[in-house]
Tab-separated table of C-alpha atoms in Angstrom:
chain	number	residue	atom	x	y	z
O	1471	MET	CA	-3.955	-9.317	-46.922
O	1472	SER	CA	-5.740	-10.420	-43.769
O	1473	ASP	CA	-8.967	-8.737	-42.684
O	1474	GLN	CA	-7.301	-6.876	-39.827
O	1475	PRO	CA	-4.152	-5.041	-40.920
O	1476	ARG	CA	-1.157	-5.935	-38.790
O	1477	SER	CA	1.174	-3.171	-39.972
O	1478	ALA	CA	1.022	0.562	-40.538
O	1479	ILE	CA	3.318	3.320	-41.761
O	1480	VAL	CA	3.931	5.449	-38.666
O	1481	GLY	CA	7.076	7.424	-39.375
O	1482	ILE	CA	8.514	9.481	-42.207
O	1483	GLY	CA	11.811	11.291	-42.349
O	1484	ARG	CA	14.073	12.972	-44.849
O	1485	THR	CA	17.086	15.175	-45.305
O	1486	ALA	CA	17.305	18.354	-47.337
O	1487	TYR	CA	17.490	17.740	-51.082
O	1488	THR	CA	20.530	19.512	-52.474
O	1489	ARG	CA	22.922	19.650	-55.380
O	1490	ASN	CA	25.929	18.894	-53.226
O	1491	SER	CA	25.332	17.420	-49.786
O	1492	GLY	CA	28.985	17.214	-48.792
O	1493	ARG	CA	27.972	14.143	-46.776
O	1494	THR	CA	28.007	10.388	-47.137
O	1495	PRO	CA	24.879	8.429	-48.048
O	1496	LEU	CA	25.250	6.715	-44.653
O	1497	ALA	CA	25.072	10.009	-42.782
O	1498	MET	CA	22.014	11.070	-44.776
O	1499	ALA	CA	20.276	7.708	-44.302
O	1500	VAL	CA	20.790	7.943	-40.549
O	1501	GLU	CA	19.441	11.496	-40.413
O	1502	ALA	CA	16.311	10.479	-42.345
O	1503	ALA	CA	15.891	7.360	-40.198
O	1504	ARG	CA	16.160	9.297	-36.932
O	1505	ALA	CA	13.621	11.782	-38.259
O	1506	ALA	CA	11.236	8.909	-39.029
O	1507	PHE	CA	11.566	7.557	-35.464
O	1508	ASP	CA	11.058	11.045	-34.012
O	1509	ASP	CA	8.003	11.467	-36.212
O	1510	ALA	CA	6.548	8.200	-34.903
O	1511	GLY	CA	7.571	8.924	-31.324
O	1512	LEU	CA	9.171	5.496	-31.025
O	1513	PRO	CA	12.628	4.650	-29.674
O	1514	THR	CA	15.111	3.196	-32.145
O	1515	SER	CA	15.428	0.182	-29.810
O	1516	VAL	CA	12.281	-1.340	-31.395
O	1517	LEU	CA	14.041	-1.659	-34.745
O	1518	ASP	CA	14.494	-5.227	-35.968
O	1519	GLY	CA	14.365	-4.854	-39.758
O	1520	VAL	CA	16.097	-2.497	-42.197
O	1521	THR	CA	15.771	-2.510	-45.947
O	1522	CYS	CA	16.648	-0.300	-48.876
O	1523	PHE	CA	16.928	-0.484	-52.636
O	1524	HIS	CA	19.979	0.683	-54.450
O	1525	THR	CA	21.796	0.904	-57.687
O	1526	MET	CA	25.068	2.798	-57.654
O	1527	ASP	CA	25.214	5.021	-54.562
O	1528	SER	CA	23.855	3.809	-51.227
O	1529	ALA	CA	24.407	2.936	-47.598
O	1530	PHE	CA	23.873	-0.562	-46.251
O	1531	PRO	CA	21.187	-1.661	-43.787
O	1532	MET	CA	23.431	-3.074	-41.068
O	1533	ASP	CA	25.542	0.096	-41.065
O	1534	VAL	CA	22.441	2.258	-40.751
O	1535	ALA	CA	21.113	0.049	-37.952
O	1536	LEU	CA	24.399	0.243	-36.085
O	1537	ALA	CA	24.335	4.026	-36.274
O	1538	LEU	CA	20.866	3.870	-34.703
O	1539	GLY	CA	22.182	1.720	-31.857
O	1540	THR	CA	20.975	-1.661	-33.130
O	1541	THR	CA	23.592	-4.388	-33.356
O	1542	GLU	CA	21.283	-7.176	-34.501
O	1543	LEU	CA	18.641	-7.298	-37.211
O	1544	GLU	CA	16.116	-10.013	-37.981
O	1545	PHE	CA	15.787	-8.670	-41.532
O	1546	SER	CA	18.506	-6.842	-43.449
O	1547	ASN	CA	17.992	-6.569	-47.174
O	1548	ALA	CA	19.628	-4.156	-49.596
O	1549	MET	CA	17.552	-4.923	-52.656
O	1550	TYR	CA	19.561	-4.408	-55.839
O	1551	ALA	CA	17.071	-2.439	-57.845
O	1552	GLY	CA	16.207	0.969	-59.187
O	1553	GLY	CA	13.014	2.960	-58.942
O	1554	ASN	CA	11.110	-0.027	-60.282
O	1555	SER	CA	11.264	-1.638	-56.841
O	1556	VAL	CA	10.176	1.209	-54.554
O	1557	ALA	CA	6.667	-0.188	-54.194
O	1558	GLU	CA	8.042	-3.710	-53.923
O	1559	VAL	CA	10.498	-2.873	-51.148
O	1560	VAL	CA	7.846	-1.000	-49.130
O	1561	ARG	CA	5.438	-3.897	-49.566
O	1562	THR	CA	8.126	-6.390	-48.561
O	1563	ALA	CA	8.847	-4.392	-45.408
O	1564	ALA	CA	5.146	-4.419	-44.540
O	1565	ALA	CA	4.960	-8.148	-45.260
O	1566	MET	CA	7.788	-8.815	-42.806
O	1567	VAL	CA	5.668	-7.143	-40.148
O	1568	ASP	CA	2.356	-8.650	-41.300
O	1569	THR	CA	3.811	-12.134	-41.013
O	1570	GLY	CA	5.142	-11.494	-37.528
O	1571	ILE	CA	8.789	-11.856	-38.471
O	1572	CYS	CA	9.563	-8.236	-37.528
O	1573	LYS	CA	8.043	-5.604	-35.268
O	1574	ALA	CA	9.524	-2.491	-36.845
O	1575	VAL	CA	11.083	-2.196	-40.278
O	1576	LEU	CA	12.852	0.865	-41.600
O	1577	VAL	CA	12.837	1.508	-45.366
O	1578	TYR	CA	15.177	4.112	-46.779
O	1579	ARG	CA	16.835	5.389	-49.929
O	1580	SER	CA	19.931	7.541	-49.679
O	1581	LEU	CA	22.093	8.747	-52.501
O	1582	ASN	CA	24.347	11.527	-53.675
O	1583	GLY	CA	22.469	11.467	-56.953
O	1584	ARG	CA	23.782	14.861	-58.017
O	1585	SER	CA	27.271	15.264	-56.618
O	1586	GLY	CA	28.145	11.566	-56.694
O	1587	ALA	CA	27.569	8.936	-59.365
O	1588	ARG	CA	24.962	10.449	-61.701
O	1589	TYR	CA	22.604	8.410	-63.812
O	1590	GLY	CA	22.570	10.937	-66.606
O	1591	THR	CA	26.183	10.618	-67.657
O	1592	VAL	CA	28.108	8.266	-69.896
O	1593	ALA	CA	30.463	6.780	-67.377
O	1594	GLY	CA	30.737	3.044	-67.186
O	1595	PRO	CA	33.285	0.640	-68.527
O	1596	ILE	CA	34.923	0.938	-71.914
O	1597	GLU	CA	34.291	-2.725	-72.574
O	1598	VAL	CA	30.759	-3.822	-71.906
O	1599	PRO	CA	29.583	-7.333	-71.036
O	1600	GLY	CA	26.143	-8.941	-70.766
O	1601	GLU	CA	23.094	-7.483	-72.471
O	1602	MET	CA	24.808	-4.101	-72.473
O	1603	GLN	CA	27.245	-5.382	-75.127
O	1604	PHE	CA	24.323	-5.048	-77.585
O	1605	SER	CA	23.362	-1.506	-76.611
O	1606	ALA	CA	26.348	0.311	-75.143
O	1607	PRO	CA	28.472	0.037	-78.329
O	1608	HIS	CA	25.766	2.143	-79.983
O	1609	GLY	CA	25.768	4.721	-77.206
O	1610	TYR	CA	22.509	3.435	-75.649
O	1611	MET	CA	23.384	3.548	-71.982
O	1612	LEU	CA	21.280	6.133	-70.206
O	1613	PRO	CA	17.763	6.237	-68.793
O	1614	PRO	CA	16.712	9.283	-70.891
O	1615	GLN	CA	17.640	7.299	-73.991
O	1616	TRP	CA	15.746	4.180	-72.904
O	1617	ILE	CA	12.583	6.087	-72.237
O	1618	ALA	CA	12.800	8.632	-75.076
O	1619	MET	CA	12.756	5.657	-77.418
O	1620	TRP	CA	9.430	4.638	-75.931
O	1621	ALA	CA	8.064	8.192	-76.000
O	1622	SER	CA	8.996	8.513	-79.644
O	1623	ARG	CA	7.048	5.330	-80.406
O	1624	HIS	CA	4.015	6.708	-78.526
O	1625	GLN	CA	4.218	9.863	-80.625
O	1626	ALA	CA	4.346	7.817	-83.826
O	1627	VAL	CA	1.430	5.566	-82.863
O	1628	TYR	CA	-0.924	7.884	-80.929
O	1629	GLY	CA	0.121	11.287	-82.210
O	1630	SER	CA	1.058	12.548	-78.751
O	1631	THR	CA	3.281	15.621	-78.838
O	1632	CYS	CA	6.099	17.383	-77.052
O	1633	GLU	CA	3.507	19.914	-75.876
O	1634	ASP	CA	1.606	17.045	-74.212
O	1635	LEU	CA	4.753	16.126	-72.297
O	1636	GLY	CA	5.213	19.812	-71.535
O	1637	GLN	CA	1.800	19.996	-69.849
O	1638	ILE	CA	2.990	17.379	-67.352
O	1639	ALA	CA	6.217	19.255	-66.619
O	1640	ILE	CA	4.386	22.592	-66.261
O	1641	THR	CA	1.692	21.202	-63.932
O	1642	GLN	CA	4.183	19.475	-61.674
O	1643	ARG	CA	6.434	22.532	-61.535
O	1644	GLY	CA	3.414	24.559	-60.495
O	1645	HIS	CA	2.891	22.109	-57.646
O	1646	ALA	CA	6.521	22.487	-56.546
O	1647	VAL	CA	6.378	26.284	-56.337
O	1648	PRO	CA	4.989	26.376	-52.744
O	1649	ASN	CA	7.020	23.315	-51.651
O	1650	ALA	CA	9.976	24.628	-49.650
O	1651	HIS	CA	11.632	21.207	-49.862
O	1652	ALA	CA	11.635	21.132	-53.664
O	1653	ILE	CA	14.884	21.706	-55.533
O	1654	SER	CA	13.237	23.472	-58.476
O	1655	ARG	CA	10.492	26.006	-57.704
O	1656	THR	CA	10.478	28.518	-60.561
O	1657	PRO	CA	7.193	28.351	-62.500
O	1658	ILE	CA	7.500	27.509	-66.197
O	1659	THR	CA	5.317	28.315	-69.181
O	1660	MET	CA	4.956	26.345	-72.405
O	1661	ASP	CA	7.371	28.814	-74.036
O	1662	ASP	CA	9.914	28.110	-71.292
O	1663	TYR	CA	9.378	24.384	-71.701
O	1664	LEU	CA	9.844	24.472	-75.479
O	1665	ALA	CA	12.939	26.666	-75.114
O	1666	GLY	CA	14.522	24.097	-72.789
O	1667	ARG	CA	17.657	22.492	-74.155
O	1668	TRP	CA	17.411	19.075	-75.732
O	1669	VAL	CA	18.647	16.146	-73.722
O	1670	ASN	CA	17.715	13.714	-76.442
O	1671	GLU	CA	14.593	14.037	-78.529
O	1672	PRO	CA	11.771	14.134	-77.648
O	1673	PHE	CA	13.077	14.993	-74.170
O	1674	ARG	CA	14.062	18.477	-73.176
O	1675	VAL	CA	15.657	19.241	-69.839
O	1676	PHE	CA	12.216	19.807	-68.252
O	1677	ASP	CA	11.179	16.243	-69.154
O	1678	CYS	CA	13.854	14.752	-66.914
O	1679	ALA	CA	13.918	14.145	-63.175
O	1680	TYR	CA	15.991	16.652	-61.239
O	1681	GLU	CA	18.866	14.671	-59.751
O	1682	VAL	CA	19.627	15.550	-56.127
O	1683	ASP	CA	21.531	14.417	-53.074
O	1684	GLY	CA	19.308	13.313	-50.228
O	1685	ALA	CA	17.615	10.569	-48.255
O	1686	VAL	CA	14.083	9.513	-47.350
O	1687	ALA	CA	13.004	6.985	-44.721
O	1688	LEU	CA	9.727	5.293	-43.788
O	1689	LEU	CA	9.033	3.376	-40.612
O	1690	ILE	CA	6.545	0.493	-40.760
O	1691	VAL	CA	5.565	-1.137	-37.484
O	1692	SER	CA	3.279	-3.761	-36.037
O	1693	THR	CA	-0.153	-2.606	-34.900
O	1694	ASP	CA	0.905	-3.942	-31.466
O	1695	LEU	CA	3.133	-0.869	-31.161
O	1696	LEU	CA	0.422	1.660	-32.079
O	1697	PRO	CA	-0.439	2.559	-28.466
O	1698	ASP	CA	3.077	4.034	-28.205
O	1699	VAL	CA	2.959	5.846	-31.554
O	1700	LYS	CA	2.289	9.589	-31.562
O	1701	SER	CA	1.685	10.016	-35.309
O	1702	GLU	CA	-1.448	9.188	-37.253
O	1703	PRO	CA	-0.904	5.769	-38.874
O	1704	VAL	CA	-1.276	5.357	-42.624
O	1705	TRP	CA	-2.460	2.019	-44.006
O	1706	MET	CA	-1.343	-0.083	-46.934
O	1707	LEU	CA	-4.499	-1.092	-48.779
O	1708	GLY	CA	-2.982	-3.019	-51.657
O	1709	SER	CA	0.006	-3.550	-53.902
O	1710	SER	CA	0.834	-4.848	-57.320
O	1711	ASN	CA	4.026	-5.441	-59.217
O	1712	SER	CA	4.950	-6.412	-62.730
O	1713	GLN	CA	8.687	-6.962	-63.019
O	1714	SER	CA	9.701	-8.314	-66.427
O	1715	GLY	CA	13.040	-9.462	-67.751
O	1716	VAL	CA	11.948	-8.946	-71.353
O	1717	GLY	CA	13.997	-5.765	-71.493
O	1718	TRP	CA	13.666	-2.293	-72.971
O	1719	VAL	CA	14.269	-3.218	-76.590
O	1720	GLN	CA	12.141	-6.350	-76.924
O	1721	TRP	CA	9.110	-5.169	-74.893
O	1722	ASP	CA	6.302	-5.755	-77.367
O	1723	ASP	CA	4.554	-2.385	-77.074
O	1724	PRO	CA	6.476	0.607	-75.680
O	1725	THR	CA	3.323	2.757	-75.733
O	1726	SER	CA	2.432	0.918	-72.491
O	1727	MET	CA	4.610	0.062	-69.517
O	1728	TYR	CA	4.616	-2.461	-66.638
O	1729	SER	CA	1.512	-0.610	-65.517
O	1730	ARG	CA	-0.670	-2.177	-68.200
O	1731	SER	CA	-0.686	-5.183	-65.865
O	1732	ALA	CA	0.118	-3.640	-62.464
O	1733	GLY	CA	-2.686	-1.069	-62.955
O	1734	PRO	CA	-5.606	-3.455	-63.476
O	1735	LYS	CA	-4.188	-5.774	-60.795
O	1736	ILE	CA	-4.153	-3.119	-58.101
O	1737	TRP	CA	-7.730	-2.051	-58.821
O	1738	GLN	CA	-8.867	-5.659	-58.770
O	1739	ARG	CA	-7.053	-6.327	-55.479
O	1740	THR	CA	-8.264	-3.208	-53.685
O	1741	GLY	CA	-11.757	-2.999	-55.156
O	1742	LEU	CA	-10.959	0.630	-55.935
O	1743	LYS	CA	-10.943	2.533	-59.222
O	1744	PRO	CA	-8.956	5.524	-60.478
O	1745	SER	CA	-11.772	7.974	-59.680
O	1746	ASP	CA	-11.566	6.966	-55.992
O	1747	ILE	CA	-7.993	8.250	-55.718
O	1748	ASP	CA	-7.357	11.720	-54.261
O	1749	VAL	CA	-3.568	11.906	-54.642
O	1750	ALA	CA	-1.537	10.137	-57.330
O	1751	CYS	CA	2.204	10.118	-56.767
O	1752	MET	CA	3.136	8.893	-60.235
O	1753	TYR	CA	6.752	7.817	-60.720
O	1754	ASP	CA	8.194	10.471	-63.001
O	1755	CYS	CA	11.785	9.775	-63.868
O	1756	PHE	CA	10.623	11.388	-67.148
O	1757	THR	CA	7.402	13.068	-68.223
O	1758	TYR	CA	6.654	10.197	-70.593
O	1759	THR	CA	6.587	7.778	-67.665
O	1760	VAL	CA	3.705	9.799	-66.230
O	1761	MET	CA	1.976	9.800	-69.616
O	1762	ALA	CA	2.158	6.052	-70.187
O	1763	THR	CA	1.346	5.085	-66.616
O	1764	MET	CA	-1.591	7.525	-66.297
O	1765	GLU	CA	-3.061	5.751	-69.331
O	1766	ASP	CA	-2.265	2.288	-68.036
O	1767	PHE	CA	-3.639	2.897	-64.541
O	1768	GLY	CA	-6.845	4.011	-66.223
O	1769	PHE	CA	-6.944	7.714	-65.410
O	1770	CYS	CA	-7.508	8.554	-69.071
O	1771	GLU	CA	-7.593	7.166	-72.603
O	1772	LYS	CA	-4.547	6.546	-74.784
O	1773	GLY	CA	-3.246	9.756	-76.296
O	1774	GLN	CA	-5.347	11.995	-74.003
O	1775	VAL	CA	-2.863	12.729	-71.224
O	1776	GLY	CA	-1.769	16.111	-72.597
O	1777	GLU	CA	-5.357	17.325	-72.665
O	1778	TYR	CA	-5.985	15.786	-69.237
O	1779	PHE	CA	-3.208	17.906	-67.741
O	1780	ALA	CA	-3.929	21.011	-69.857
O	1781	SER	CA	-7.560	21.092	-68.738
O	1782	GLY	CA	-6.656	20.961	-65.041
O	1783	ARG	CA	-7.829	17.435	-64.331
O	1784	ALA	CA	-4.456	16.511	-62.781
O	1785	THR	CA	-4.325	19.366	-60.279
O	1786	TYR	CA	-6.306	20.882	-57.390
O	1787	GLY	CA	-10.004	21.015	-58.224
O	1788	GLY	CA	-9.627	18.369	-60.932
O	1789	ASP	CA	-10.008	14.588	-60.940
O	1790	VAL	CA	-6.879	13.731	-58.957
O	1791	VAL	CA	-3.839	15.732	-57.859
O	1792	VAL	CA	-0.807	14.267	-59.598
O	1793	ASN	CA	2.461	14.723	-57.700
O	1794	PRO	CA	1.419	17.575	-55.395
O	1795	HIS	CA	5.047	17.845	-54.186
O	1796	GLY	CA	6.295	18.449	-57.725
O	1797	GLY	CA	7.475	14.879	-58.185
O	1798	LEU	CA	10.908	13.701	-59.161
O	1799	LEU	CA	10.837	16.289	-61.939
O	1800	SER	CA	10.748	19.250	-59.559
O	1801	GLU	CA	10.978	18.180	-55.910
O	1802	GLY	CA	13.966	15.995	-56.687
O	1803	TYR	CA	15.009	12.505	-57.639
O	1804	VAL	CA	15.315	10.603	-54.388
O	1805	HIS	CA	14.735	7.560	-56.538
O	1806	GLY	CA	10.982	7.608	-55.931
O	1807	LEU	CA	10.806	7.004	-52.192
O	1808	ASN	CA	9.866	10.671	-51.745
O	1809	HIS	CA	6.546	9.743	-53.409
O	1810	HIS	CA	5.634	7.545	-50.437
O	1811	TYR	CA	6.723	10.353	-48.095
O	1812	GLU	CA	4.390	12.789	-49.855
O	1813	ALA	CA	1.494	10.316	-49.863
O	1814	VAL	CA	1.792	9.839	-46.083
O	1815	LEU	CA	2.016	13.594	-45.511
O	1816	GLN	CA	-1.101	14.203	-47.630
O	1817	LEU	CA	-3.132	11.422	-45.988
O	1818	ARG	CA	-2.294	12.770	-42.537
O	1819	GLY	CA	-3.396	16.237	-43.604
O	1820	GLN	CA	0.076	17.633	-42.881
O	1821	ALA	CA	0.977	18.945	-46.343
O	1822	GLY	CA	0.380	22.605	-45.463
O	1823	VAL	CA	-0.256	24.954	-48.344
O	1824	ARG	CA	-0.224	22.107	-50.839
O	1825	GLN	CA	-2.660	19.935	-48.882
O	1826	VAL	CA	-5.110	18.118	-51.147
O	1827	PRO	CA	-8.476	18.734	-49.457
O	1828	ASP	CA	-9.900	15.698	-47.634
O	1829	ALA	CA	-7.257	13.325	-49.043
O	1830	LYS	CA	-8.173	9.774	-48.061
O	1831	LEU	CA	-6.617	7.568	-50.728
O	1832	ALA	CA	-3.253	7.804	-52.474
O	1833	LEU	CA	-1.817	5.785	-55.330
O	1834	VAL	CA	1.981	5.606	-55.322
O	1835	THR	CA	3.646	4.182	-58.410
O	1836	ALA	CA	7.236	3.169	-58.974
O	1837	GLY	CA	9.200	2.251	-62.049
O	1838	ALA	CA	9.060	2.636	-65.793
O	1839	GLY	CA	9.271	0.548	-68.908
O	1840	PRO	CA	9.163	-3.209	-68.365
O	1841	TYR	CA	9.305	-3.114	-64.588
O	1842	GLY	CA	7.531	-1.441	-61.728
O	1843	GLY	CA	4.762	-1.592	-59.193
O	1844	ALA	CA	2.382	0.428	-57.059
O	1845	ASN	CA	0.915	0.728	-53.590
O	1846	VAL	CA	-2.388	2.214	-52.507
O	1847	LEU	CA	-2.215	3.966	-49.145
O	1848	GLY	CA	-5.230	4.966	-47.083
O	1849	LYS	CA	-6.022	7.380	-44.257
O	1850	ASP	CA	-8.695	5.168	-42.713
O	1851	LYS	CA	-8.015	1.784	-41.193
O	1852	PRO	CA	-9.392	-0.853	-43.583
D	1296	MET	CA	28.393	7.985	-97.773
D	1297	PRO	CA	31.297	9.128	-95.562
D	1298	GLU	CA	33.990	6.712	-94.558
D	1299	THR	CA	33.407	4.535	-91.538
D	1300	PRO	CA	33.462	4.554	-88.603
D	1301	PHE	CA	30.470	6.844	-88.433
D	1302	LEU	CA	30.432	6.826	-84.638
D	1303	PRO	CA	32.686	5.853	-81.770
D	1304	THR	CA	32.202	2.375	-80.371
D	1305	ARG	CA	32.552	1.046	-76.870
D	1306	PRO	CA	33.991	-2.373	-77.640
D	1307	PRO	CA	31.728	-5.250	-76.657
D	1308	ARG	CA	33.198	-7.876	-74.364
D	1309	PRO	CA	31.969	-11.162	-75.825
D	1310	THR	CA	31.024	-14.088	-73.633
D	1311	HIS	CA	30.915	-17.731	-74.645
D	1312	GLU	CA	27.261	-17.139	-75.495
D	1313	THR	CA	27.926	-14.214	-77.830
D	1314	VAL	CA	31.349	-14.717	-79.387
D	1315	GLU	CA	29.782	-16.292	-82.495
D	1316	PHE	CA	27.716	-13.158	-83.048
D	1317	TRP	CA	30.685	-10.796	-82.776
D	1318	ASP	CA	32.913	-13.010	-84.893
D	1319	ALA	CA	30.268	-12.933	-87.652
D	1320	CYS	CA	30.052	-9.142	-87.420
D	1321	ALA	CA	33.817	-8.919	-87.928
D	1322	GLN	CA	33.266	-10.872	-91.164
D	1323	GLY	CA	30.425	-8.581	-92.254
D	1324	ARG	CA	27.649	-11.083	-91.557
D	1325	LEU	CA	24.628	-10.497	-89.327
D	1326	VAL	CA	23.584	-13.597	-87.415
D	1327	VAL	CA	20.679	-13.891	-85.004
D	1328	PRO	CA	20.005	-16.788	-82.654
D	1329	ARG	CA	16.916	-18.863	-83.347
D	1330	CYS	CA	15.182	-21.454	-81.194
D	1331	ASP	CA	15.443	-25.007	-82.532
D	1332	ASP	CA	12.181	-25.905	-80.807
D	1333	CYS	CA	9.697	-23.043	-81.291
D	1334	HIS	CA	11.658	-21.505	-84.220
D	1335	GLU	CA	11.309	-17.954	-82.915
D	1336	TYR	CA	14.210	-15.575	-83.506
D	1337	ILE	CA	15.840	-14.318	-80.308
D	1338	TRP	CA	17.276	-10.973	-79.333
D	1339	TYR	CA	19.505	-10.178	-77.557
D	1340	PRO	CA	21.780	-13.201	-78.173
D	1341	ARG	CA	21.814	-15.774	-75.379
D	1342	LEU	CA	21.708	-19.514	-75.296
D	1343	PHE	CA	18.165	-20.023	-74.118
D	1344	CYS	CA	14.893	-19.141	-75.755
D	1345	PRO	CA	12.982	-16.349	-73.963
D	1346	HIS	CA	9.810	-17.465	-75.770
D	1347	CYS	CA	9.667	-21.131	-74.736
D	1348	ALA	CA	12.625	-21.557	-72.332
D	1349	SER	CA	14.256	-24.122	-74.625
D	1350	GLN	CA	18.004	-24.578	-74.190
D	1351	ARG	CA	18.483	-25.384	-77.895
D	1352	VAL	CA	19.423	-22.266	-79.815
D	1353	THR	CA	21.397	-21.865	-83.058
D	1354	TYR	CA	22.768	-18.775	-84.795
D	1355	ASN	CA	21.266	-18.104	-88.249
D	1356	GLU	CA	22.415	-15.572	-90.834
D	1357	VAL	CA	19.690	-13.005	-91.575
D	1358	ARG	CA	19.157	-10.552	-94.422
D	1359	GLY	CA	20.012	-7.441	-92.426
D	1360	THR	CA	16.983	-5.481	-93.590
D	1361	GLY	CA	14.202	-4.012	-91.536
D	1362	THR	CA	12.480	-0.795	-90.474
D	1363	VAL	CA	13.033	1.894	-87.861
D	1364	TYR	CA	10.723	1.035	-84.931
D	1365	SER	CA	11.601	4.071	-82.814
D	1366	PHE	CA	14.514	6.433	-82.397
D	1367	THR	CA	15.939	9.363	-80.473
D	1368	ILE	CA	18.206	12.107	-81.733
D	1369	MET	CA	21.156	12.865	-79.479
D	1370	ARG	CA	21.606	16.602	-79.999
D	1371	LYS	CA	24.478	16.669	-77.548
D	1372	GLY	CA	26.976	13.887	-77.107
D	1373	SER	CA	29.047	13.237	-74.022
D	1374	GLY	CA	32.214	11.258	-73.441
D	1375	PRO	CA	33.444	9.702	-76.691
D	1376	TYR	CA	30.303	10.940	-78.501
D	1377	LYS	CA	31.012	14.600	-77.817
D	1378	GLU	CA	32.302	15.402	-81.302
D	1379	PHE	CA	29.697	13.298	-83.077
D	1380	ALA	CA	26.385	14.975	-82.172
D	1381	PRO	CA	23.816	15.051	-83.548
D	1382	TYR	CA	23.474	11.325	-83.993
D	1383	VAL	CA	20.654	8.819	-83.872
D	1384	ILE	CA	20.137	5.804	-81.671
D	1385	ALA	CA	17.272	3.593	-82.761
D	1386	TYR	CA	15.389	0.379	-82.379
D	1387	VAL	CA	15.394	-1.390	-85.746
D	1388	GLU	CA	12.938	-4.214	-86.292
D	1389	LEU	CA	14.448	-6.815	-88.599
D	1390	ASP	CA	12.294	-8.514	-91.221
D	1391	GLU	CA	12.723	-11.647	-89.085
D	1392	GLY	CA	10.866	-9.875	-86.252
D	1393	VAL	CA	13.483	-9.128	-83.598
D	1394	ARG	CA	14.294	-5.582	-82.554
D	1395	LEU	CA	17.933	-4.462	-82.347
D	1396	MET	CA	19.297	-1.491	-80.468
D	1397	THR	CA	21.471	0.324	-82.998
D	1398	ASN	CA	22.341	3.601	-84.727
D	1399	ILE	CA	21.026	5.059	-87.962
D	1400	VAL	CA	23.998	6.415	-89.915
D	1401	GLY	CA	24.737	7.881	-93.339
D	1402	VAL	CA	21.514	9.919	-93.405
D	1403	SER	CA	20.659	13.337	-91.980
D	1404	VAL	CA	19.298	12.956	-88.449
D	1405	ASP	CA	16.277	15.040	-89.433
D	1406	ASP	CA	15.357	12.593	-92.192
D	1407	VAL	CA	14.987	9.598	-89.890
D	1408	ARG	CA	11.368	8.424	-89.502
D	1409	VAL	CA	9.570	5.633	-87.669
D	1410	GLY	CA	8.795	2.994	-90.300
D	1411	MET	CA	11.720	3.943	-92.553
D	1412	PRO	CA	13.259	0.941	-94.387
D	1413	VAL	CA	16.880	0.357	-93.438
D	1414	LYS	CA	19.713	-2.094	-94.065
D	1415	VAL	CA	22.681	-3.142	-92.024
D	1416	VAL	CA	26.131	-1.604	-92.450
D	1417	PHE	CA	29.050	-2.914	-90.433
D	1418	ASP	CA	30.785	0.024	-88.855
D	1419	ASP	CA	33.692	-0.551	-86.500
D	1420	SER	CA	32.624	-4.220	-86.691
D	1421	ILE	CA	29.281	-3.522	-85.070
D	1422	PRO	CA	25.916	-3.544	-86.881
D	1423	ARG	CA	24.599	-0.062	-87.602
D	1424	PHE	CA	21.870	0.714	-90.139
D	1425	THR	CA	21.400	3.111	-93.017
D	1426	ALA	CA	18.574	3.939	-95.417
D	1427	ALA	CA	17.695	0.912	-97.580
């Protein structure tokens, strides 16, 4: 990145997160987008770039732009990707502004993840082509299966336990309790966690993201527009990605994820270290994703994540507050873009009762297994 | 061992790159592609080598023995698997080094362990594995 940043995140918006929105993803995307413009205090007429990521349910950038009154975009990219590309799509949006191609880029994710096409069900074709023809015939089709297989390997190699995973679920649920926007706010104990029904071992229901309907939007604009912006800008300090086509089954060591590379890269690029970070919005499609990525990003040693959470190091008063909003596990699975929303809220000091004191730096991660990335966001202009 | 099929199967839709694999399975043979240049075995089957990017790949018959690398127990099945829970899906590492996504069948789900030796059994013309 250049010495003087040329872009900043100035607007955030979202819909309610529900079990049954009764609305289209387009309608939700537009609501979140309008909220992001209102938050920034900018007119939608500045918009010249719209991007999203999507698998399954979505709304398309040109349709969203049209609903905001924009008939022409310089940049319109619906990136075909899952949660692995949240950091990548946000960074790409910023890069379009940094390079002067766009003035104002909207990033959104909108899905009826609960009432519409759900990830956690065996739908899909009867006959399966491509790589899936070597997994789907065996019933290996769903994200909880992909990642449980990795968690089970971690347990075999490092002796991590279900209780270790439970500590993550319990801590994050505790964070969601005061969050009025979270879908799941009832505190849980270890007994509750262990009594949770099996999804597939070693995952119980509390290990899995809570699928919801909803949308989140971010607005990234040129620093030239800042005189007209009413919100406090948040800065992108660095990014890293590691997107591999090796696949879930052939990945050489499932006790580590993409983050074994993306972690060291982001610290090298930013000159920061894990102990500098105040808020860590760790992508948590499943508890094990938090476990493996906390290790890989260097917050703690292999096999120590359960103890790290149990001893309070991942919450208020500890080393770093992990998912103060409750994460995808408890706030809701808006495919990870809600992590960027929370990071911006925390860095502005607008998180209310769950505000992390004096939050200046946030790590936001995205993805699991062989593919993902991260962004570091800062309160102070670099 | 109960009669096959042990589990329901979503039929694979072979492509020109994979038809040789599925044809071999129908004959009760397990074949795995191998690179003619770097000699690494390749999984999943495709006609380039993910290790060295060679375009020269040939199917080779393998022994069909290996160990359980990792697994998950499906305590509840959905769709066609509803009546078959609990069942096991697993990564099996073949002696030749590649890891297959498969099922462990013919043993109690609670007896499956990481590191357990297994051998191939063709079930519904797809390769599943049982205790060796």
